[in-house]
């Protein structure tokens, strides 16, 4: 029998996916429904905003960006 | 089918059958849906079937198409069935055939032949109006009302000083509607625009009108209005003539109530609240036309919502390869929109200038504007000088805007349904190709027999039918 599962398809790089899996495993697998392939995962629709936010803060921690020096003329 | 009417189509498709049946009682509605909602192939099918006395065998219909047109055929039929225009049935010999729903066929015939006494195309007022208004007046009225709404949304977000003052020109009802549609958020008396609101502002006028009206439709039941009444009135408006006054005496109470709201949007004009006539404006008469709000060669008609929608040869934006941007405009609305994603530095009487920076772009992305939208806006309003080159915008700039967006946004998300656990490869292939032909397929994995769709209604219908056939 064919099944339809409601959720949000997330497409990202392999590196980003690794980070998402990391967030998921550290939070009791509360976000991800299914790991689809190297670049796709299925996430609970209600959790996607929270997941994105955690990814943002994780990236901020790990990748220190040089402050952009805007030269205005 | 234009982008704007496809929005309305999406909405229509989700209505239940009873609503469709009621809607199709009005010839004007049927004609409007037929003319601008249906894909071309669906139109051809409906036209072919309109005067057929007997059901149309599926085999015969298939004979109309080349074998490689299967995808288009299924898509057209899916739309027609979803809208309850065409019904499919099986006879005793298990032969599939199609018929048009009676109500739809009757109304479409009436619309085409001009028969019947339905009065659904509006009744022109028989008493001459002492305060008759001209077409240029109506254009101006529609433009200022609509721009006020847009400026109310954008202006207060970017913090222009006189935004509040302009906000007062926007009625409470309209504000509530914008809020209900999640286009704006109001906190502590301060208005800020949302992601949906940005998409709304950057759309073309016709699509904007439909977006707002769809929110209106969704909230109609709460205001004690019947959805069908509201919809048929909108479709009727689309078939009226600009500059003509129409009597209100044939309208239902719901529609009278609507007139008030619609005149706040600038879609219709009434000289006073209890006037016995109303005038449709450009926004109304283009509701159900493909041409959009900027159409026709008539110079009077070519400036619909004037400064916010300059047509292609009236573009005003120059972008240089060093990311500097110059915009020849004095319209506050345009300046406000530009300042959503540009770092504006100087303003002259007829010119603003600034720069596209990483900061300004990422800020816009955070607010929910996509790089595609920014590029589309800049392209659509490129200055004639810019239009001499192909593409209009310097590729370095467009690429950079995309890269800036990509830096902030590392994941791409689509909401929908994952289809899994297919019994056999054939079943998987079959449903997959159906999903593909509907254009809802987002991702697939053949080895795991999985695929992802952004809409599931038609697929589940298809699966049910399949099951009943076996």
Short mmCIF file of C-alpha atoms in Angstrom, two decimals:
data_model
loop_
_atom_site.label_atom_id
_atom_site.label_comp_id
_atom_site.label_asym_id
_atom_site.label_seq_id
_atom_site.Cartn_x
_atom_site.Cartn_y
_atom_site.Cartn_z
CA UNK A 1 0.00 0.00 0.00
CA UNK A 2 1.31 3.40 -0.97
CA UNK A 3 1.87 5.82 1.90
CA UNK A 4 2.09 9.59 1.87
CA UNK A 5 4.05 11.23 4.70
CA UNK A 6 3.60 14.91 5.32
CA UNK A 7 6.81 16.84 5.81
CA UNK A 8 9.29 19.35 4.46
CA UNK A 9 11.89 18.32 1.91
CA UNK A 10 15.23 19.94 2.67
CA UNK A 11 17.78 20.20 -0.12
CA UNK A 12 21.31 21.13 0.90
CA UNK A 13 25.02 20.38 0.47
CA UNK A 14 26.50 17.25 1.96
CA UNK A 15 28.38 19.41 4.46
CA UNK A 16 25.23 21.20 5.58
CA UNK A 17 23.44 17.89 5.77
CA UNK A 18 26.07 16.58 8.16
CA UNK A 19 25.44 19.56 10.40
CA UNK A 20 21.68 19.02 10.27
CA UNK A 21 22.12 15.35 11.21
CA UNK A 22 24.34 16.45 14.06
CA UNK A 23 21.71 18.87 15.36
CA UNK A 24 19.08 16.16 15.05
CA UNK A 25 21.04 13.54 16.96
CA UNK A 26 21.90 15.99 19.74
CA UNK A 27 18.23 16.80 20.21
CA UNK A 28 16.81 13.33 20.52
CA UNK A 29 16.04 12.88 16.80
CA UNK A 30 13.22 15.31 17.08
CA UNK A 31 13.58 16.97 13.69
CA UNK A 32 14.28 14.54 10.92
CA UNK A 33 11.74 12.02 9.70
CA UNK A 34 13.82 10.34 7.06
CA UNK A 35 17.29 10.55 5.56
CA UNK A 36 16.69 10.40 1.82
CA UNK A 37 20.07 10.73 0.08
CA UNK A 38 23.32 12.71 0.22
CA UNK A 39 21.60 16.00 -0.44
CA UNK A 40 18.03 15.50 0.76
CA UNK A 41 16.33 14.89 4.08
CA UNK A 42 12.70 14.92 5.17
CA UNK A 43 12.00 17.10 8.20
CA UNK A 44 8.90 17.54 10.36
CA UNK A 45 6.96 20.45 8.99
CA UNK A 46 6.44 22.02 12.41
CA UNK A 47 10.13 21.87 13.28
CA UNK A 48 11.67 23.33 10.15
CA UNK A 49 11.88 26.92 11.40
CA UNK A 50 13.60 25.83 14.59
CA UNK A 51 16.00 23.62 12.68
CA UNK A 52 16.97 26.46 10.36
CA UNK A 53 17.58 28.72 13.31
CA UNK A 54 19.85 26.18 14.98
CA UNK A 55 21.75 25.72 11.74
CA UNK A 56 22.26 29.48 11.50
CA UNK A 57 23.67 29.74 14.99
CA UNK A 58 25.84 26.68 14.48
CA UNK A 59 27.27 28.18 11.30
CA UNK A 60 27.91 31.45 13.04
CA UNK A 61 29.88 29.62 15.71
CA UNK A 62 31.93 27.55 13.34
CA UNK A 63 32.60 29.94 10.50
CA UNK A 64 34.04 33.20 11.66
CA UNK A 65 33.52 35.70 8.90
CA UNK A 66 35.74 38.71 8.53
CA UNK A 67 33.75 41.88 9.10
CA UNK A 68 33.05 43.35 5.70
CA UNK A 69 34.73 46.70 5.42
CA UNK A 70 32.39 48.72 3.26
CA UNK A 71 34.14 51.54 1.54
CA UNK A 72 31.51 54.01 0.53
CA UNK A 73 32.14 56.71 -1.99
CA UNK B 1 -2.75 31.65 -18.56
CA UNK B 2 -0.89 34.35 -16.69
CA UNK B 3 0.80 34.06 -13.33
CA UNK B 4 -1.91 36.06 -11.65
CA UNK B 5 -4.79 33.90 -12.78
CA UNK B 6 -2.92 30.75 -11.84
CA UNK B 7 -3.12 31.93 -8.24
CA UNK B 8 -6.86 32.21 -8.55
CA UNK B 9 -6.91 28.79 -10.19
CA UNK B 10 -5.05 27.26 -7.25
CA UNK B 11 -7.69 28.67 -4.96
CA UNK B 12 -10.58 27.52 -7.14
CA UNK B 13 -9.23 24.01 -7.39
CA UNK B 14 -9.48 23.53 -3.65
CA UNK B 15 -13.17 24.45 -3.45
CA UNK B 16 -15.63 21.60 -2.89
CA UNK B 17 -17.96 20.36 -5.57
CA UNK B 18 -21.08 22.05 -4.17
CA UNK B 19 -19.41 25.44 -4.40
CA UNK B 20 -18.37 24.78 -7.98
CA UNK B 21 -21.89 23.73 -8.92
CA UNK B 22 -23.31 26.91 -7.43
CA UNK B 23 -20.68 29.05 -9.10
CA UNK B 24 -21.40 27.58 -12.49
CA UNK B 25 -24.99 28.83 -12.35
CA UNK B 26 -23.68 32.22 -13.46
CA UNK B 27 -22.71 32.44 -17.13
CA UNK B 28 -20.29 35.29 -16.40
CA UNK B 29 -18.40 33.11 -13.92
CA UNK B 30 -18.24 30.20 -16.29
CA UNK B 31 -16.99 32.39 -19.10
CA UNK B 32 -14.34 33.97 -16.89
CA UNK B 33 -13.09 30.62 -15.66
CA UNK B 34 -13.10 29.25 -19.17
CA UNK B 35 -11.33 32.24 -20.64
CA UNK B 36 -8.53 32.80 -18.23
CA UNK B 37 -8.18 29.98 -15.76
CA UNK B 38 -8.03 26.94 -17.99
CA UNK B 39 -4.89 25.81 -19.80
CA UNK B 40 -5.17 25.97 -23.59
CA UNK B 41 -5.61 22.27 -24.09
CA UNK B 42 -8.36 22.15 -21.50
CA UNK B 43 -10.15 24.92 -23.41
CA UNK B 44 -9.95 22.94 -26.61
CA UNK B 45 -11.32 19.85 -24.91
CA UNK B 46 -14.22 21.77 -23.38
CA UNK B 47 -15.02 23.46 -26.69
CA UNK B 48 -14.97 20.13 -28.47
CA UNK B 49 -17.34 18.60 -25.96
CA UNK B 50 -19.66 21.55 -25.48
CA UNK B 51 -22.25 20.58 -28.08
CA UNK B 52 -21.77 16.82 -27.93
CA UNK B 53 -25.06 15.06 -27.21
CA UNK B 54 -23.46 11.89 -25.84
CA UNK B 55 -20.56 11.13 -23.49
CA UNK B 56 -17.17 11.41 -25.11
CA UNK B 57 -15.26 8.13 -25.08
CA UNK B 58 -11.78 8.37 -23.62
CA UNK B 59 -10.42 6.41 -26.57
CA UNK B 60 -11.69 9.09 -28.95
CA UNK B 61 -10.20 11.82 -26.82
CA UNK B 62 -6.87 10.05 -26.87
CA UNK B 63 -7.05 10.01 -30.65
CA UNK B 64 -6.92 13.80 -30.59
CA UNK B 65 -3.47 13.75 -29.09
CA UNK B 66 -0.16 12.61 -30.40
CA UNK B 67 1.39 9.86 -28.29
CA UNK B 68 3.98 12.28 -26.94
CA UNK B 69 1.22 14.61 -25.74
CA UNK B 70 0.12 12.27 -22.96
CA UNK B 71 1.55 14.51 -20.29
CA UNK B 72 -0.37 17.58 -21.48
CA UNK B 73 -3.56 15.59 -21.85
CA UNK B 74 -3.44 14.25 -18.31
CA UNK B 75 -2.65 17.63 -16.91
CA UNK B 76 -5.58 19.26 -18.70
CA UNK B 77 -7.99 16.53 -17.65
CA UNK B 78 -6.79 16.69 -14.06
CA UNK B 79 -7.55 20.42 -13.94
CA UNK B 80 -10.97 19.90 -15.52
CA UNK B 81 -11.89 17.15 -13.09
CA UNK B 82 -10.60 19.07 -10.12
CA UNK B 83 -12.78 22.05 -11.07
CA UNK B 84 -15.75 19.74 -11.63
CA UNK B 85 -16.12 20.76 -15.22
CA UNK B 86 -15.63 17.30 -16.67
CA UNK B 87 -16.77 14.05 -15.09
CA UNK B 88 -15.38 10.69 -16.05
CA UNK B 89 -17.42 7.52 -15.88
CA UNK B 90 -17.19 3.89 -16.83
CA UNK B 91 -19.92 2.05 -18.66
CA UNK B 92 -20.74 -1.65 -18.34
CA UNK B 93 -18.01 -2.59 -20.77
CA UNK B 94 -15.47 -0.81 -18.61
CA UNK B 95 -15.02 1.86 -21.25
CA UNK B 96 -14.01 5.19 -19.80
CA UNK B 97 -15.84 8.24 -21.11
CA UNK B 98 -16.11 11.92 -20.25
CA UNK B 99 -19.04 14.31 -19.95
CA UNK B 100 -19.28 17.98 -19.13
CA UNK B 101 -21.20 18.82 -15.97
CA UNK B 102 -24.66 20.00 -17.03
CA UNK B 103 -24.61 23.29 -15.16
CA UNK B 104 -21.26 24.29 -16.57
CA UNK B 105 -22.20 23.37 -20.14
CA UNK B 106 -25.51 25.23 -19.94
CA UNK B 107 -23.97 28.40 -18.57
CA UNK B 108 -21.12 28.40 -21.05
CA UNK B 109 -23.57 27.98 -23.92
CA UNK B 110 -25.66 30.86 -22.56
CA UNK B 111 -22.58 33.04 -22.27
CA UNK B 112 -21.49 32.29 -25.82
CA UNK B 113 -24.93 32.59 -27.38
CA UNK B 114 -26.08 35.49 -25.25
CA UNK B 115 -29.23 33.52 -24.41
CA UNK B 116 -31.14 33.33 -21.14
CA UNK B 117 -32.16 36.07 -18.72
CA UNK B 118 -29.42 35.71 -16.16
CA UNK B 119 -28.22 39.35 -16.06
CA UNK B 120 -24.93 38.07 -14.78
CA UNK B 121 -22.85 40.38 -16.93
CA UNK B 122 -23.95 43.45 -14.97
CA UNK B 123 -26.77 45.83 -15.77
CA UNK B 124 -25.81 49.29 -17.00
CA UNK B 125 -27.63 52.06 -15.17
CA UNK B 126 -30.59 53.40 -17.12
CA UNK B 127 -30.77 56.75 -15.30
CA UNK B 128 -28.04 59.12 -16.48
CA UNK B 129 -25.68 59.90 -13.61
CA UNK B 130 -25.46 63.65 -12.92
CA UNK B 131 -21.94 63.22 -11.48
CA UNK B 132 -20.62 61.05 -14.25
CA UNK B 133 -16.88 60.43 -13.97
CA UNK B 134 -14.37 60.04 -16.76
CA UNK B 135 -11.98 57.19 -17.48
CA UNK B 136 -8.85 59.20 -16.55
CA UNK B 137 -10.50 59.98 -13.21
CA UNK B 138 -11.15 56.29 -12.62
CA UNK B 139 -7.55 55.44 -13.52
CA UNK B 140 -6.28 58.01 -11.09
CA UNK B 141 -8.63 56.83 -8.37
CA UNK B 142 -7.61 53.18 -8.76
CA UNK B 143 -3.95 54.10 -8.85
CA UNK B 144 -3.98 56.25 -5.74
CA UNK B 145 -6.06 53.79 -3.70
CA UNK B 146 -3.88 50.86 -4.63
CA UNK B 147 -0.60 52.71 -4.17
CA UNK B 148 -1.76 53.83 -0.77
CA UNK B 149 -2.18 50.23 0.27
CA UNK B 150 1.25 49.26 -1.06
CA UNK B 151 2.90 52.27 0.44
CA UNK B 152 1.25 51.59 3.75
CA UNK B 153 2.87 48.15 3.75
CA UNK B 154 6.33 49.14 2.57
CA UNK B 155 6.68 52.69 3.80
CA UNK B 156 6.23 51.96 7.47
CA UNK B 157 8.73 49.11 7.34
CA UNK B 158 11.55 51.14 5.88
CA UNK B 159 10.68 53.95 8.27
CA UNK B 160 9.78 56.82 6.00
CA UNK B 161 8.64 59.78 8.05
CA UNK B 162 5.24 60.35 6.52
CA UNK B 163 4.27 56.72 6.33
CA UNK B 164 1.89 56.92 9.24
CA UNK B 165 0.12 59.82 7.73
CA UNK B 166 -0.42 57.85 4.55
CA UNK B 167 -1.46 54.87 6.61
CA UNK B 168 -4.44 56.84 7.74
CA UNK B 169 -5.68 56.93 4.18
CA UNK B 170 -5.93 53.15 4.28
CA UNK B 171 -9.18 51.97 5.83
CA UNK B 172 -9.37 49.86 8.98
CA UNK B 173 -10.99 47.05 7.02
CA UNK B 174 -8.10 46.95 4.57
CA UNK B 175 -5.56 46.96 7.38
CA UNK B 176 -7.34 44.07 9.07
CA UNK B 177 -7.35 42.20 5.78
CA UNK B 178 -3.63 42.73 5.19
CA UNK B 179 -3.02 41.43 8.67
CA UNK B 180 -5.30 38.45 8.18
CA UNK B 181 -3.47 37.58 5.00
CA UNK B 182 -0.20 37.72 6.92
CA UNK B 183 1.12 40.47 4.64
CA UNK B 184 1.89 42.75 7.57
CA UNK B 185 2.39 42.41 11.29
CA UNK B 186 1.31 45.08 13.73
CA UNK B 187 3.13 45.26 17.01
CA UNK B 188 2.96 48.24 19.39
CA UNK B 189 1.20 50.23 16.72
CA UNK B 190 4.15 49.78 14.39
CA UNK B 191 3.53 48.11 11.09
CA UNK B 192 6.11 45.76 9.65
CA UNK B 193 5.93 43.81 6.47
CA UNK B 194 6.24 40.00 6.33
CA UNK B 195 7.74 37.57 3.88
CA UNK B 196 4.40 37.06 2.18
CA UNK B 197 3.96 40.80 2.08
CA UNK B 198 7.19 41.27 0.13
CA UNK B 199 6.24 38.70 -2.40
CA UNK B 200 2.97 40.57 -2.67
CA UNK B 201 4.53 43.98 -3.23
CA UNK B 202 6.94 42.75 -5.89
CA UNK B 203 4.21 41.03 -7.91
CA UNK B 204 2.60 42.73 -10.87
CA UNK B 205 -0.55 44.67 -10.10
CA UNK B 206 -2.98 42.12 -11.43
CA UNK B 207 -1.45 39.38 -9.32
CA UNK B 208 -1.51 41.67 -6.29
CA UNK B 209 -5.19 42.31 -6.73
CA UNK B 210 -5.88 38.59 -6.90
CA UNK B 211 -3.74 37.83 -3.84
CA UNK B 212 -5.62 40.37 -1.79
CA UNK B 213 -8.99 39.22 -3.09
CA UNK B 214 -8.18 35.62 -2.27
CA UNK B 215 -7.50 36.61 1.32
CA UNK B 216 -10.78 38.49 1.20
CA UNK B 217 -12.56 35.38 -0.08
CA UNK B 218 -11.10 33.22 2.64
CA UNK B 219 -12.42 35.58 5.27
CA UNK B 220 -15.77 36.18 3.62
CA UNK B 221 -17.59 33.49 5.66
CA UNK B 222 -16.46 35.15 8.89
CA UNK B 223 -18.06 38.39 7.76
CA UNK B 224 -21.28 36.56 7.11
CA UNK B 225 -20.86 36.64 3.34
CA UNK B 226 -21.31 33.69 1.06
CA UNK B 227 -18.16 32.67 -0.75
CA UNK B 228 -19.98 31.86 -3.97
CA UNK B 229 -21.69 35.24 -4.00
CA UNK B 230 -18.36 36.98 -3.56
CA UNK B 231 -16.67 34.93 -6.26
CA UNK B 232 -19.40 35.35 -8.84
CA UNK B 233 -19.40 39.07 -8.21
CA UNK B 234 -15.65 39.23 -8.81
CA UNK B 235 -15.98 37.30 -12.03
CA UNK B 236 -18.81 39.58 -13.08
CA UNK B 237 -16.63 42.64 -12.43
CA UNK B 238 -14.09 41.17 -14.80
CA UNK B 239 -16.58 41.27 -17.63
CA UNK B 240 -17.70 44.88 -17.17
CA UNK B 241 -16.69 47.83 -19.27
CA UNK B 242 -14.49 50.65 -18.05
CA UNK B 243 -16.16 54.05 -17.88
CA UNK B 244 -19.68 52.62 -17.77
CA UNK B 245 -21.83 53.03 -14.68
CA UNK B 246 -23.71 49.98 -13.47
CA UNK B 247 -26.80 49.82 -11.32
CA UNK B 248 -26.64 48.34 -7.84
CA UNK B 249 -30.30 47.33 -7.86
CA UNK B 250 -29.63 43.82 -9.20
CA UNK B 251 -26.99 43.01 -6.58
CA UNK B 252 -27.48 40.74 -3.59
CA UNK B 253 -26.98 42.08 -0.04
CA UNK B 254 -23.58 40.39 0.13
CA UNK B 255 -22.51 42.05 -3.07
CA UNK B 256 -23.67 45.45 -1.84
CA UNK B 257 -21.56 44.97 1.26
CA UNK B 258 -18.62 43.99 -0.96
CA UNK B 259 -18.95 47.14 -3.05
CA UNK B 260 -17.92 49.14 -0.03
CA UNK B 261 -14.78 47.09 0.58
CA UNK B 262 -13.89 46.98 -3.07
CA UNK B 263 -14.10 50.74 -3.39
CA UNK B 264 -11.62 50.97 -0.51
CA UNK B 265 -9.18 48.92 -2.59
CA UNK B 266 -9.84 51.07 -5.65
CA UNK B 267 -11.38 48.20 -7.57
CA UNK B 268 -14.71 49.97 -7.99
CA UNK B 269 -15.66 53.62 -7.63
CA UNK B 270 -18.83 54.98 -6.05
CA UNK B 271 -19.57 58.67 -5.82
CA UNK B 272 -21.04 58.18 -2.33
CA UNK B 273 -21.86 55.34 0.03
CA UNK B 274 -25.51 55.20 -0.97
CA UNK B 275 -25.05 55.91 -4.66
CA UNK B 276 -27.30 53.75 -6.80
CA UNK B 277 -24.58 53.12 -9.35
CA UNK B 278 -20.96 52.01 -9.35
CA UNK B 279 -18.09 52.24 -11.81
CA UNK B 280 -15.57 49.44 -12.26
CA UNK B 281 -11.99 50.68 -12.49
CA UNK B 282 -9.06 49.31 -14.47
CA UNK B 283 -8.23 46.99 -11.59
CA UNK B 284 -11.67 45.39 -11.87
CA UNK B 285 -11.95 44.97 -15.60
CA UNK B 286 -8.55 43.34 -15.89
CA UNK B 287 -9.32 40.80 -13.17
CA UNK B 288 -10.12 38.06 -15.60
CA UNK B 289 -8.05 39.07 -18.57
CA UNK B 290 -4.72 37.70 -19.63
CA UNK B 291 -3.36 41.05 -20.66
CA UNK B 292 -2.80 42.15 -17.10
CA UNK B 293 -3.20 45.61 -15.73
CA UNK B 294 -0.99 47.19 -18.34
CA UNK B 295 -2.48 46.56 -21.68
CA UNK B 296 -3.80 47.93 -24.93
CA UNK B 297 -2.42 50.53 -27.27
CA UNK B 298 -4.76 53.29 -26.20
CA UNK B 299 -2.52 55.90 -24.54
CA UNK B 300 -5.18 56.67 -21.96
CA UNK B 301 -5.35 53.10 -20.88
CA UNK B 302 -1.66 52.38 -20.93
CA UNK B 303 -0.94 53.90 -17.53
CA UNK B 304 -3.01 51.78 -15.23
CA UNK B 305 -1.43 51.93 -11.85
CA UNK B 306 0.89 54.57 -13.11
CA UNK B 307 4.12 55.08 -11.34
CA UNK B 308 4.18 51.77 -9.58
CA UNK B 309 3.87 49.88 -12.82
CA UNK B 310 5.78 51.67 -15.52
CA UNK B 311 5.76 49.43 -18.56
CA UNK B 312 8.91 48.08 -20.10
CA UNK B 313 9.91 51.16 -22.07
CA UNK B 314 9.34 53.40 -19.06
CA UNK B 315 11.95 51.73 -16.87
CA UNK B 316 13.88 53.96 -14.54
CA UNK B 317 16.63 51.92 -12.90
CA UNK B 318 20.28 51.91 -13.94
CA UNK B 319 22.65 49.42 -12.37
CA UNK B 320 26.38 49.67 -13.04
CA UNK B 321 28.89 46.85 -12.89
CA UNK B 322 30.29 48.38 -9.69
CA UNK B 323 26.92 47.73 -7.97
CA UNK B 324 25.94 51.40 -8.02
CA UNK B 325 22.26 51.93 -8.63
CA UNK B 326 20.53 55.03 -9.98
CA UNK B 327 16.77 55.27 -10.12
CA UNK B 328 15.02 58.10 -11.94
CA UNK B 329 11.95 58.35 -9.79
CA UNK B 330 10.27 60.60 -7.31
CA UNK B 331 7.63 58.10 -6.30
CA UNK B 332 7.84 57.34 -2.60
CA UNK B 333 6.53 53.86 -3.18
CA UNK B 334 9.33 52.99 -5.59
CA UNK B 335 11.94 54.50 -3.34
CA UNK B 336 10.56 52.49 -0.44
CA UNK B 337 10.65 49.28 -2.44
CA UNK B 338 14.20 49.96 -3.62
CA UNK B 339 15.37 50.69 -0.12
CA UNK B 340 14.29 47.20 0.90
CA UNK B 341 17.34 45.75 -0.83
CA UNK B 342 19.57 48.72 -1.71
CA UNK B 343 21.69 50.98 0.40
CA UNK B 344 20.33 54.30 -0.78
CA UNK B 345 22.60 57.24 -0.12
CA UNK B 346 21.39 60.31 -1.94
CA UNK B 347 18.09 61.66 -3.12
CA UNK B 348 17.57 64.37 -5.71
CA UNK B 349 14.26 65.76 -6.97
CA UNK B 350 14.00 63.18 -9.73
CA UNK B 351 16.69 60.69 -8.81
CA UNK B 352 17.82 58.45 -5.99
CA UNK B 353 21.16 56.73 -5.99
CA UNK B 354 22.72 54.05 -3.88
CA UNK B 355 24.56 50.79 -3.93
CA UNK B 356 23.70 47.12 -3.83
CA UNK B 357 25.77 45.76 -0.98
CA UNK B 358 26.18 42.43 0.70
CA UNK B 359 24.65 43.89 3.81
CA UNK B 360 21.60 45.29 2.05
CA UNK B 361 21.02 42.07 0.15
CA UNK B 362 21.32 39.77 3.13
CA UNK B 363 19.01 42.06 5.07
CA UNK B 364 16.43 41.69 2.32
CA UNK B 365 16.93 37.93 2.25
CA UNK B 366 16.39 37.78 5.99
CA UNK B 367 13.13 39.64 5.54
CA UNK B 368 12.09 37.04 3.02
CA UNK B 369 12.84 38.54 -0.38
CA UNK B 370 14.66 36.12 -2.66
CA UNK B 371 17.46 37.08 -5.00
CA UNK B 372 15.29 36.02 -7.91
CA UNK B 373 12.70 38.57 -6.84
CA UNK B 374 15.30 41.34 -6.58
CA UNK B 375 16.75 40.53 -9.98
CA UNK B 376 13.28 40.27 -11.49
CA UNK B 377 12.31 43.65 -10.06
CA UNK B 378 15.47 45.33 -11.34
CA UNK B 379 15.08 43.73 -14.76
CA UNK B 380 11.42 44.65 -15.05
CA UNK B 381 12.20 48.28 -14.28
CA UNK B 382 15.49 48.61 -16.15
CA UNK B 383 16.07 51.96 -17.81
CA UNK B 384 15.78 52.05 -21.63
CA UNK B 385 19.54 52.62 -21.77
CA UNK B 386 20.05 49.36 -19.88
CA UNK B 387 17.65 47.56 -22.16
CA UNK B 388 20.02 48.00 -25.07
CA UNK B 389 22.22 45.25 -23.75
CA UNK B 390 21.21 41.65 -23.29
CA UNK B 391 20.70 40.74 -20.46
CA UNK B 392 19.61 44.11 -19.11
CA UNK B 393 21.51 43.81 -15.84
CA UNK B 394 25.28 43.28 -15.67
CA UNK B 395 25.79 39.53 -15.12
CA UNK B 396 28.36 40.20 -12.40
CA UNK B 397 25.73 42.00 -10.37
CA UNK B 398 23.02 39.37 -10.78
CA UNK B 399 25.46 36.56 -9.97
CA UNK B 400 26.71 38.39 -6.92
CA UNK B 401 23.19 38.98 -5.62
CA UNK B 402 22.54 35.25 -5.95
CA UNK B 403 25.80 34.38 -4.20
CA UNK B 404 25.02 36.74 -1.37
CA UNK B 405 21.66 35.11 -0.92
CA UNK B 406 23.16 31.65 -1.05
CA UNK B 407 25.60 32.51 1.70
CA UNK B 408 22.83 33.35 4.11
CA UNK B 409 20.48 30.61 3.02
CA UNK B 410 22.16 27.23 2.81
CA UNK B 411 19.13 25.01 2.65
CA UNK B 412 16.23 24.88 0.24
CA UNK B 413 12.92 23.69 1.65
CA UNK B 414 9.68 22.50 0.09
CA UNK B 415 6.63 21.47 2.04
CA UNK B 416 4.67 18.51 0.76
CA UNK B 417 4.37 14.77 0.92
CA UNK B 418 6.79 11.89 0.61
CA UNK B 419 5.28 8.97 -1.28
CA UNK B 420 6.65 5.57 -0.32
CA UNK B 421 6.05 1.86 -0.01
CA UNK B 422 5.05 1.14 -3.57
CA UNK B 423 4.25 -2.51 -4.15
CA UNK B 424 5.96 -2.88 -7.47
CA UNK B 425 8.24 -1.12 -9.88
CA UNK B 426 5.36 -0.72 -12.34
CA UNK B 427 3.16 0.93 -9.77
CA UNK B 428 5.98 3.25 -8.79
CA UNK B 429 6.67 4.17 -12.42
CA UNK B 430 3.00 4.75 -13.12
CA UNK B 431 2.29 7.06 -10.18
CA UNK B 432 5.61 8.81 -10.68
CA UNK B 433 4.87 9.63 -14.29
CA UNK B 434 1.42 10.89 -13.28
CA UNK B 435 2.98 13.16 -10.66
CA UNK B 436 5.47 14.35 -13.25
CA UNK B 437 2.73 15.18 -15.74
CA UNK B 438 0.91 17.21 -13.07
CA UNK B 439 4.07 19.14 -12.41
CA UNK B 440 4.03 18.45 -8.66
CA UNK B 441 7.11 16.21 -8.54
CA UNK B 442 9.95 17.73 -6.53
CA UNK B 443 12.39 14.90 -5.98
CA UNK B 444 12.64 11.19 -6.66
CA UNK B 445 14.87 8.26 -5.89
CA UNK B 446 14.35 5.36 -8.24
CA UNK B 447 16.42 2.82 -6.35
CA UNK B 448 14.52 3.37 -3.09
CA UNK B 449 11.19 3.90 -4.91
CA UNK B 450 10.53 7.17 -3.17
CA UNK B 451 9.35 10.49 -4.50
CA UNK B 452 8.30 13.83 -3.08
CA UNK B 453 5.38 15.97 -4.26
CA UNK B 454 4.28 19.44 -3.20
CA UNK B 455 0.58 18.66 -3.64
CA UNK B 456 -1.09 15.37 -2.94
CA UNK B 457 -4.84 15.79 -3.57
CA UNK B 458 -4.86 14.70 -7.19
CA UNK B 459 -2.40 11.90 -6.61
CA UNK B 460 -4.55 10.37 -3.91
CA UNK B 461 -7.59 10.67 -6.18
CA UNK B 462 -5.60 8.92 -8.88
CA UNK B 463 -4.59 6.15 -6.49
CA UNK B 464 -8.18 5.66 -5.36
CA UNK B 465 -9.37 5.40 -8.93
CA UNK B 466 -6.63 2.95 -9.71
CA UNK B 467 -7.65 0.82 -6.78
CA UNK B 468 -11.30 0.79 -7.80
CA UNK B 469 -10.36 -0.18 -11.32
CA UNK B 470 -8.42 -3.25 -10.25
#
